[in-house]
Amino acid sequence: MALLVQKFGGTSVGSVERIQAVAERIGRCRDAGDSVVAVVSAMGHTTDELTGLAAAINTSPPQREMDMLLASGEQVSMALLAMALHQQGVTAVSMTGPQVGIVTESIHGRARILEIRTDRIRNQLNEGQVVVVAGFQGTSSGPGGIAEITTLGRGGSDTSAVALAAALEADVCEIYTDVPGVLSTDPRKVPDAQLMAEVSCDEMLELASLGASVLHPRAVEIARNYCVPLRVRSSWSDEPGTLLTSRCNRLIGQSGLELGSPVDGVEQMEGQAVLALSHIPDQPGIAARLFETLSTAGINVDLIIQATHEGSSNDITFTVAESDLEHARSVSQSVLDSLGGELAAEGGLTKLSISGAGIMGRPGIAAGLFNCLSQQKINLRLIATSEVKVSCVIDSASGRKALQAVQQAFDVADSQVRMNPELSCTDEPEVRGVALDRDQAQLTVRHVPNRPGTAASLCSSLAERGISLDAIVQSERQHSDGSRDISFILRKEDRSRADVALAPLLAQWPGAALEEGDAIARISAVGAGMPATPGTAGRMFRALADAGINIGLIATSEIRTSCVVPEQNGVAALQAVHAGFGLGGQEHHQAHGTASPLDND
Ligand code: ADP
Ligand code: ASP
Ligand code: MG
């Protein structure tokens, strides 16, 4: 007899018939002798509709009242599902987040789970009941110990389900949704997207945070950290769907189910070199040509960043192993000879990385890393950010003291430090999936002083207000006063708060100014085999160039490459990159939502 946690999304419980079908599925599992905890979302688009009602009544509704309102959506579906189960002769009881004992932080709108008090749910299961739980909600103890309903953030029912599975040590957590599982990309935008039989939690975490809305990123974090067997499956079939795999196996500790440190490793890679190409033309095909030429020459490029300057020319900076420096220099120079532009190269560098899960989703972590290095007066030559790894390229002479400081700051044991890890060739695909995110805005801070600590203070100012940033690019070129520019992207919904957060800092930097970029879309490719496969980035840039799409900003991390393109090119870019990596196949499914495939919402 197995314990199953099954989560049913909005479309899966979107009508009376759908709820009955869910009840039948649960009934079959009970007949087979399994115990079931069912976690439900609000029916259909209820949460959007409730949000619309709130906005029509108050332009800035209190967060507490938003939680009171939105939590009602899941209560409707939980009670209806329990009734449907009774109708089919299956004993069931519905429970709200507070009744289940899902205890969260005292924050409204995006609370993280601290613990799940499982006694009550276990008792109900022991009595042979199916327990139907309202997803997306929990309870805080609140100021003065008063319990308040909290919600976990949009899409958070996935997180409720995986957290319950972790706390109950369930045999499996199944996320039932309106697609056959995790696909190589969103089938609404690319109809020939293919099902993945398996995906690692690290890859999924990157994909989910880069726009693959099929799973809430925090659900993937929990599955990864506590090794929860997690499957994404279709509500419309018995196909096995996609299995998420994880190697990590933490125990739920004192610090809180979702609040443990996201950093569980530090890596140092010595013998690195940086090549910086500046003043190169800003037009489609340049990055493709450069990285294809480097790949043909057998040079494995690691990190890449590109930023556009004053809309007319680009700087591209990338790293290679120091042993490839001279070769990479001459290959790059040969490309520049026909394009124009300048080349600077330097060796003697080290890459220092922190790794884990949900790093950029917690804004204080990257800020903490940069602050730690700036306190040691270490200059950050290049920064690469992602959910599973944040890396800084620094001077090798500072390597040892940087490692010690970072290990201490993040409380990382010697056994969790990897020195000069080998790139192991695995049979993992270079690109497993691609994702599109149109919820990002691009900002540039012009005239940032050129000294250690500027990226740190920028990130810290934003982190203090809970704002995460990504694709942080420090310009190679300097203004006549020696200052530089720093570009980054952040969520559109954080945009106006970023102005307020950065104002005091900018006031301290003479001539500094914040500049808003054009509307953007971020397109990202993710694959565990990327680091060991030369030429992946070049293939992505080629796919975009062949589609006539110009790349504004490039930012890579170990298992992902992201490009920022004009917003209106977003879907075309997604389709081009998906096809470019040969991820398409037969068109055999479409989402069972109200939206049609190819809808561009
Ligand atoms: P639910 O209501 O079941 O939680 P969601 O709408 O949150 O469903 O997530 C499912 C949707 O995620 C799909 O309908 C699909 O359009 C979208 N999606 C985006 N990227 C992917 C992907 N890589 N694989 C599968 N679905 C994806
Ligand atoms: N109903 C909530 C939402 O629409 C939570 C969820 O469905 O996961 O965001
Ligand atoms: Mg969802």
GROMACS .gro file of C-alpha atoms in nm, residues 379 446-452 454 475-486 510:
model
   22
  379ASN     CA    1   3.707   4.287  -0.784
  446ARG     CA    2   2.508   5.431  -1.614
  447HIS     CA    3   2.824   5.578  -1.459
  448VAL     CA    4   2.883   5.326  -1.183
  449PRO     CA    5   3.217   5.387  -1.006
  450ASN     CA    6   3.482   5.136  -1.117
  451ARG     CA    7   3.580   4.980  -0.783
  452PRO     CA    8   3.509   4.661  -0.589
  454THR     CA    9   2.949   4.829  -0.670
  475SER     CA   10   3.035   4.680  -1.918
  476GLU     CA   11   3.391   4.632  -2.040
  477ARG     CA   12   3.424   4.982  -2.170
  478GLN     CA   13   3.469   5.278  -1.941
  479HIS     CA   14   3.340   5.633  -1.965
  480SER     CA   15   3.597   5.914  -1.979
  481ASP     CA   16   3.575   5.949  -1.598
  482GLY     CA   17   3.663   5.578  -1.556
  483SER     CA   18   3.307   5.480  -1.457
  484ARG     CA   19   3.124   5.185  -1.615
  485ASP     CA   20   2.765   5.075  -1.677
  486ILE     CA   21   2.590   4.778  -1.517
  510PRO     CA   22   2.841   6.107  -0.911
   0.00000   0.00000   0.00000
